[in-house]
Amino acid sequence: MTDNTVNGSNTNTKPGGTSFVRSLLNAWSWLFLILILGFFEIYAQTQTGSTLLFRIYNLQAISIAASQILLLGLGLTLVIVAGHIDLSIAFSTGFAAVVMALIIRTAGADAGWVTVILAMLAGLGAAALVGAVNGWLVAILNVPSFIGTLGTYGIARGAALIVAGGATVSIRNDHTRAFGNGDILGLPVPLVVAAVLTLICHYLLKHTRFGAHTYALGANRASVERAGVNVKKHLILLFILSAFTAGIGGLIYTSRFSAGAANAGEPILLYAVAAVFIGGASLTGGQGTITGTVIGAFIIAVIQFGLVFCGLPPYWQFVAVGLVIIVAVLVDQSKDRLMGGKS
Amino acid sequence: MTALLKIDGLRKRFGGNEAVKNVSFEVNPGECVVLAGDNGAGKSTVIKMISGVYQPTDGKVYMNGALLTGKTPEAVRTAGIETIYQDLALADNLDPGLNLYLGREAVKHVLRFPYLDRKKMREDAAKVMLSLGIVVPDPAAPVREMSGGQRQAIAIARAIHWQAGIVIMDEPTAALGVPEQREVMALIERLKKQGVGIILISHNLPDIFAAADRIIVLARGVVAGERRPAETNDEEIVRMMMGATL
């Protein structure tokens, strides 16, 4: 290291003491998840003499709740890493759910597999359309994504309610019900679907050039533009991906409950956004991982289930999740301060 | 010696305003040419005509004898002219390797799926940085953790790694502290030793005299004069920068 002539004035050398704090802050969501699991388990053991963790039913309920959050949060993670937001996913989910349900209802109770699959594709198409409009607004017309997707949030909501005639579209179809409530290798279908999509999104974000460009876009748009990347096309693809995973959430909803509701995704929007930020993403973009979002989704699902399990009124979950979001932002800020860069 | 880059009678008119009237100069391998001039002298316009961002109203740019005028910025970069902007255009959240390769990432295949080859990119980055005299303490750390001079080195490393023959630097020391300004000047020396031709835009006199092999002074869109640092002094350069207005 003797030829290190230019490195002499490195002012950013961090004292060794903070590196422990840093890794603690990086892993805080893992620790937090373990902490609340431990808390609820101890509560269950001591107060009610039962168990939370060691009953398959509980674990299944928690993971299905987490999958719902994940299906909205996966594509959203990539959008947020790129420095944008997608609020319309709430109703991309509902739109997909309603379109799928309507087609199956029109086809009748004895509609076969082919019809069900076509109905699902149509539902996904409806969601992807919302995503394409978002992409067009943000990438081509330069509308800030918060406003643009708030607009399509309303439009998709209206469109879903209009095609559904303002009501929940209930269906009676054995194939659909079998899909939504069935098992694959002993695991509930929603969980398997969410797991597969999680792997795909993780691969996309972490291991592909597309993912690298997404991170770079979130940090500094000029860096990717000058590197010759087609930023507009990239943004459009991101918003379509986000609507697409949310749309799959809608298909799962319709299949599980044998009904398509326009507001299928609405209550989950806040949780999905929260999961992404709890998982380490930053509002300014450039940060966040799929692994983080998965942990975030599980933290919320455990809080939801755990509070009800403890016999508290379910409304407490809103308070608890709200508090966790604030903690997540505080952790993010102190991380920034420790690591330098933006502050 | 044949010139690496030849700029011949560049002119640029924006509406009724002629920002650059008639600018010609050459850059040889391993030579640092400083474009000096006050704000509005036409320095940036000349640079943008070389890098392909603007098309000149008149005049031509040749690289190794081949005509560059009319090409896109991407094509100009492929031809070996790399521009380093004041803001560096780094992705702060990525490591030096990915910044070096941004837009041209190295990829390996695992079970037919393309995977980013982070290891190769990091190693290459460390290697090029070392050739600039910089040891990257942690090749996996994001570049926001690096000093201003080190960050500048990454932008320069990009030019070296992709084998640029000419590097254009727009006010590289403007946003830096004094020690980091020195780092950048050391980097320019190393680039020159590697045979790279440099066009440096600056209106900071100490920088100009420290780095330049030739100083070309622009004033109101024309070349007001050309000097070697040894033949001139601060006063004369300033006079030339103001010259056209007096």
mmCIF file of N, CA and C in Angstrom, chain A residues 275-332:
data_model
loop_
_atom_site.group_PDB
_atom_site.id
_atom_site.type_symbol
_atom_site.label_atom_id
_atom_site.label_comp_id
_atom_site.label_asym_id
_atom_site.label_seq_id
_atom_site.Cartn_x
_atom_site.Cartn_y
_atom_site.Cartn_z
ATOM 1 N N ALA A 275 -44.200 -2.448 4.201
ATOM 2 C CA ALA A 275 -43.276 -3.588 4.148
ATOM 3 C C ALA A 275 -42.008 -3.203 3.397
ATOM 4 N N VAL A 276 -42.168 -2.459 2.299
ATOM 5 C CA VAL A 276 -41.000 -2.080 1.494
ATOM 6 C C VAL A 276 -40.076 -1.165 2.309
ATOM 7 N N PHE A 277 -40.661 -0.215 3.033
ATOM 8 C CA PHE A 277 -39.821 0.715 3.793
ATOM 9 C C PHE A 277 -39.227 0.056 5.042
ATOM 10 N N ILE A 278 -40.021 -0.795 5.698
ATOM 11 C CA ILE A 278 -39.466 -1.527 6.839
ATOM 12 C C ILE A 278 -38.293 -2.378 6.372
ATOM 13 N N GLY A 279 -38.395 -2.868 5.141
ATOM 14 C CA GLY A 279 -37.347 -3.721 4.587
ATOM 15 C C GLY A 279 -36.100 -2.967 4.161
ATOM 16 N N GLY A 280 -36.044 -1.666 4.412
ATOM 17 C CA GLY A 280 -34.793 -0.950 4.175
ATOM 18 C C GLY A 280 -34.790 -0.042 2.966
ATOM 19 N N ALA A 281 -35.925 0.081 2.275
ATOM 20 C CA ALA A 281 -35.953 0.998 1.144
ATOM 21 C C ALA A 281 -35.988 2.429 1.657
ATOM 22 N N SER A 282 -35.666 3.365 0.759
ATOM 23 C CA SER A 282 -35.648 4.758 1.165
ATOM 24 C C SER A 282 -36.535 5.543 0.203
ATOM 25 N N LEU A 283 -37.201 6.561 0.748
ATOM 26 C CA LEU A 283 -38.130 7.359 -0.070
ATOM 27 C C LEU A 283 -37.424 8.017 -1.246
ATOM 28 N N THR A 284 -36.136 8.297 -1.082
ATOM 29 C CA THR A 284 -35.422 8.984 -2.142
ATOM 30 C C THR A 284 -34.908 8.022 -3.206
ATOM 31 N N GLY A 285 -35.134 6.717 -3.008
ATOM 32 C CA GLY A 285 -34.738 5.750 -4.017
ATOM 33 C C GLY A 285 -33.318 5.261 -3.850
ATOM 34 N N GLY A 286 -32.968 4.255 -4.659
ATOM 35 C CA GLY A 286 -31.605 3.749 -4.667
ATOM 36 C C GLY A 286 -31.321 2.681 -3.632
ATOM 37 N N GLN A 287 -32.269 2.444 -2.717
ATOM 38 C CA GLN A 287 -32.061 1.436 -1.673
ATOM 39 C C GLN A 287 -33.283 0.551 -1.549
ATOM 40 N N GLY A 288 -33.059 -0.635 -1.020
ATOM 41 C CA GLY A 288 -34.158 -1.570 -0.813
ATOM 42 C C GLY A 288 -33.838 -2.897 -1.469
ATOM 43 N N THR A 289 -34.361 -3.974 -0.866
ATOM 44 C CA THR A 289 -34.137 -5.305 -1.419
ATOM 45 C C THR A 289 -35.434 -6.102 -1.308
ATOM 46 N N ILE A 290 -35.511 -7.157 -2.115
ATOM 47 C CA ILE A 290 -36.674 -8.036 -2.031
ATOM 48 C C ILE A 290 -36.659 -8.784 -0.699
ATOM 49 N N THR A 291 -35.469 -9.219 -0.266
ATOM 50 C CA THR A 291 -35.380 -9.890 1.037
ATOM 51 C C THR A 291 -35.944 -8.983 2.117
ATOM 52 N N GLY A 292 -35.587 -7.708 2.080
ATOM 53 C CA GLY A 292 -36.085 -6.756 3.056
ATOM 54 C C GLY A 292 -37.599 -6.674 3.032
ATOM 55 N N THR A 293 -38.162 -6.610 1.833
ATOM 56 C CA THR A 293 -39.618 -6.512 1.713
ATOM 57 C C THR A 293 -40.292 -7.766 2.272
ATOM 58 N N VAL A 294 -39.672 -8.935 2.049
ATOM 59 C CA VAL A 294 -40.241 -10.173 2.585
ATOM 60 C C VAL A 294 -40.276 -10.099 4.114
ATOM 61 N N ILE A 295 -39.170 -9.659 4.716
ATOM 62 C CA ILE A 295 -39.152 -9.530 6.180
ATOM 63 C C ILE A 295 -40.190 -8.513 6.630
ATOM 64 N N GLY A 296 -40.262 -7.392 5.921
ATOM 65 C CA GLY A 296 -41.255 -6.368 6.247
ATOM 66 C C GLY A 296 -42.659 -6.931 6.213
ATOM 67 N N ALA A 297 -42.955 -7.716 5.178
ATOM 68 C CA ALA A 297 -44.303 -8.295 5.053
ATOM 69 C C ALA A 297 -44.576 -9.243 6.214
ATOM 70 N N PHE A 298 -43.554 -10.014 6.605
ATOM 71 C CA PHE A 298 -43.768 -10.950 7.712
ATOM 72 C C PHE A 298 -43.913 -10.215 9.042
ATOM 73 N N ILE A 299 -43.163 -9.133 9.228
ATOM 74 C CA ILE A 299 -43.321 -8.363 10.465
ATOM 75 C C ILE A 299 -44.768 -7.893 10.599
ATOM 76 N N ILE A 300 -45.302 -7.347 9.497
ATOM 77 C CA ILE A 300 -46.677 -6.844 9.558
ATOM 78 C C ILE A 300 -47.659 -7.984 9.789
ATOM 79 N N ALA A 301 -47.448 -9.096 9.074
ATOM 80 C CA ALA A 301 -48.368 -10.226 9.217
ATOM 81 C C ALA A 301 -48.336 -10.769 10.643
ATOM 82 N N VAL A 302 -47.140 -10.826 11.242
ATOM 83 C CA VAL A 302 -47.035 -11.336 12.618
ATOM 84 C C VAL A 302 -47.745 -10.386 13.587
ATOM 85 N N ILE A 303 -47.581 -9.077 13.360
ATOM 86 C CA ILE A 303 -48.264 -8.110 14.230
ATOM 87 C C ILE A 303 -49.778 -8.269 14.092
ATOM 88 N N GLN A 304 -50.248 -8.344 12.837
ATOM 89 C CA GLN A 304 -51.684 -8.510 12.601
ATOM 90 C C GLN A 304 -52.229 -9.719 13.346
ATOM 91 N N PHE A 305 -51.562 -10.848 13.116
ATOM 92 C CA PHE A 305 -52.065 -12.089 13.677
ATOM 93 C C PHE A 305 -51.853 -12.140 15.195
ATOM 94 N N GLY A 306 -50.667 -11.676 15.603
ATOM 95 C CA GLY A 306 -50.316 -11.765 17.010
ATOM 96 C C GLY A 306 -51.243 -10.968 17.909
ATOM 97 N N LEU A 307 -51.603 -9.766 17.479
ATOM 98 C CA LEU A 307 -52.463 -8.928 18.323
ATOM 99 C C LEU A 307 -53.827 -9.564 18.489
ATOM 100 N N VAL A 308 -54.365 -10.097 17.384
ATOM 101 C CA VAL A 308 -55.656 -10.774 17.468
ATOM 102 C C VAL A 308 -55.521 -12.016 18.339
ATOM 103 N N PHE A 309 -54.406 -12.715 18.178
ATOM 104 C CA PHE A 309 -54.127 -13.924 18.949
ATOM 105 C C PHE A 309 -54.107 -13.607 20.446
ATOM 106 N N CYS A 310 -53.586 -12.431 20.787
ATOM 107 C CA CYS A 310 -53.533 -12.032 22.190
ATOM 108 C C CYS A 310 -54.879 -11.543 22.697
ATOM 109 N N GLY A 311 -55.866 -11.494 21.828
ATOM 110 C CA GLY A 311 -57.198 -11.092 22.263
ATOM 111 C C GLY A 311 -57.426 -9.600 22.248
ATOM 112 N N LEU A 312 -56.488 -8.844 21.631
ATOM 113 C CA LEU A 312 -56.706 -7.397 21.517
ATOM 114 C C LEU A 312 -57.663 -7.121 20.358
ATOM 115 N N PRO A 313 -58.431 -6.043 20.431
ATOM 116 C CA PRO A 313 -59.290 -5.702 19.295
ATOM 117 C C PRO A 313 -58.419 -5.520 18.053
ATOM 118 N N PRO A 314 -58.871 -5.976 16.884
ATOM 119 C CA PRO A 314 -58.028 -5.966 15.679
ATOM 120 C C PRO A 314 -57.568 -4.570 15.278
ATOM 121 N N TYR A 315 -58.250 -3.533 15.791
ATOM 122 C CA TYR A 315 -57.877 -2.165 15.372
ATOM 123 C C TYR A 315 -56.485 -1.780 15.853
ATOM 124 N N TRP A 316 -56.023 -2.470 16.887
ATOM 125 C CA TRP A 316 -54.682 -2.155 17.396
ATOM 126 C C TRP A 316 -53.596 -2.399 16.358
ATOM 127 N N GLN A 317 -53.894 -3.289 15.381
ATOM 128 C CA GLN A 317 -52.867 -3.576 14.376
ATOM 129 C C GLN A 317 -52.503 -2.319 13.581
ATOM 130 N N PHE A 318 -53.492 -1.437 13.363
ATOM 131 C CA PHE A 318 -53.189 -0.208 12.600
ATOM 132 C C PHE A 318 -52.191 0.646 13.375
ATOM 133 N N VAL A 319 -52.444 0.762 14.684
ATOM 134 C CA VAL A 319 -51.536 1.544 15.530
ATOM 135 C C VAL A 319 -50.139 0.931 15.509
ATOM 136 N N ALA A 320 -50.093 -0.389 15.687
ATOM 137 C CA ALA A 320 -48.797 -1.067 15.776
ATOM 138 C C ALA A 320 -48.018 -0.928 14.478
ATOM 139 N N VAL A 321 -48.693 -1.165 13.331
ATOM 140 C CA VAL A 321 -47.992 -1.070 12.046
ATOM 141 C C VAL A 321 -47.530 0.366 11.808
ATOM 142 N N GLY A 322 -48.375 1.323 12.197
ATOM 143 C CA GLY A 322 -47.986 2.719 12.063
ATOM 144 C C GLY A 322 -46.707 3.025 12.830
ATOM 145 N N LEU A 323 -46.628 2.511 14.056
ATOM 146 C CA LEU A 323 -45.429 2.729 14.871
ATOM 147 C C LEU A 323 -44.204 2.102 14.213
ATOM 148 N N VAL A 324 -44.382 0.897 13.668
ATOM 149 C CA VAL A 324 -43.237 0.222 13.049
ATOM 150 C C VAL A 324 -42.732 1.020 11.845
ATOM 151 N N ILE A 325 -43.670 1.609 11.078
ATOM 152 C CA ILE A 325 -43.250 2.411 9.917
ATOM 153 C C ILE A 325 -42.367 3.570 10.382
ATOM 154 N N ILE A 326 -42.796 4.222 11.459
ATOM 155 C CA ILE A 326 -42.020 5.370 11.945
ATOM 156 C C ILE A 326 -40.641 4.921 12.415
ATOM 157 N N VAL A 327 -40.596 3.788 13.121
ATOM 158 C CA VAL A 327 -39.293 3.263 13.557
ATOM 159 C C VAL A 327 -38.413 2.980 12.344
ATOM 160 N N ALA A 328 -39.024 2.405 11.297
ATOM 161 C CA ALA A 328 -38.247 2.065 10.100
ATOM 162 C C ALA A 328 -37.609 3.310 9.499
ATOM 163 N N VAL A 329 -38.372 4.396 9.449
ATOM 164 C CA VAL A 329 -37.838 5.629 8.871
ATOM 165 C C VAL A 329 -36.715 6.195 9.745
ATOM 166 N N LEU A 330 -36.909 6.104 11.070
ATOM 167 C CA LEU A 330 -35.862 6.602 11.967
ATOM 168 C C LEU A 330 -34.572 5.800 11.803
ATOM 169 N N VAL A 331 -34.717 4.491 11.680
ATOM 170 C CA VAL A 331 -33.529 3.651 11.480
ATOM 171 C C VAL A 331 -32.842 4.034 10.179
ATOM 172 N N ASP A 332 -33.628 4.237 9.118
ATOM 173 C CA ASP A 332 -33.074 4.603 7.817
ATOM 174 C C ASP A 332 -32.270 5.893 7.930
#
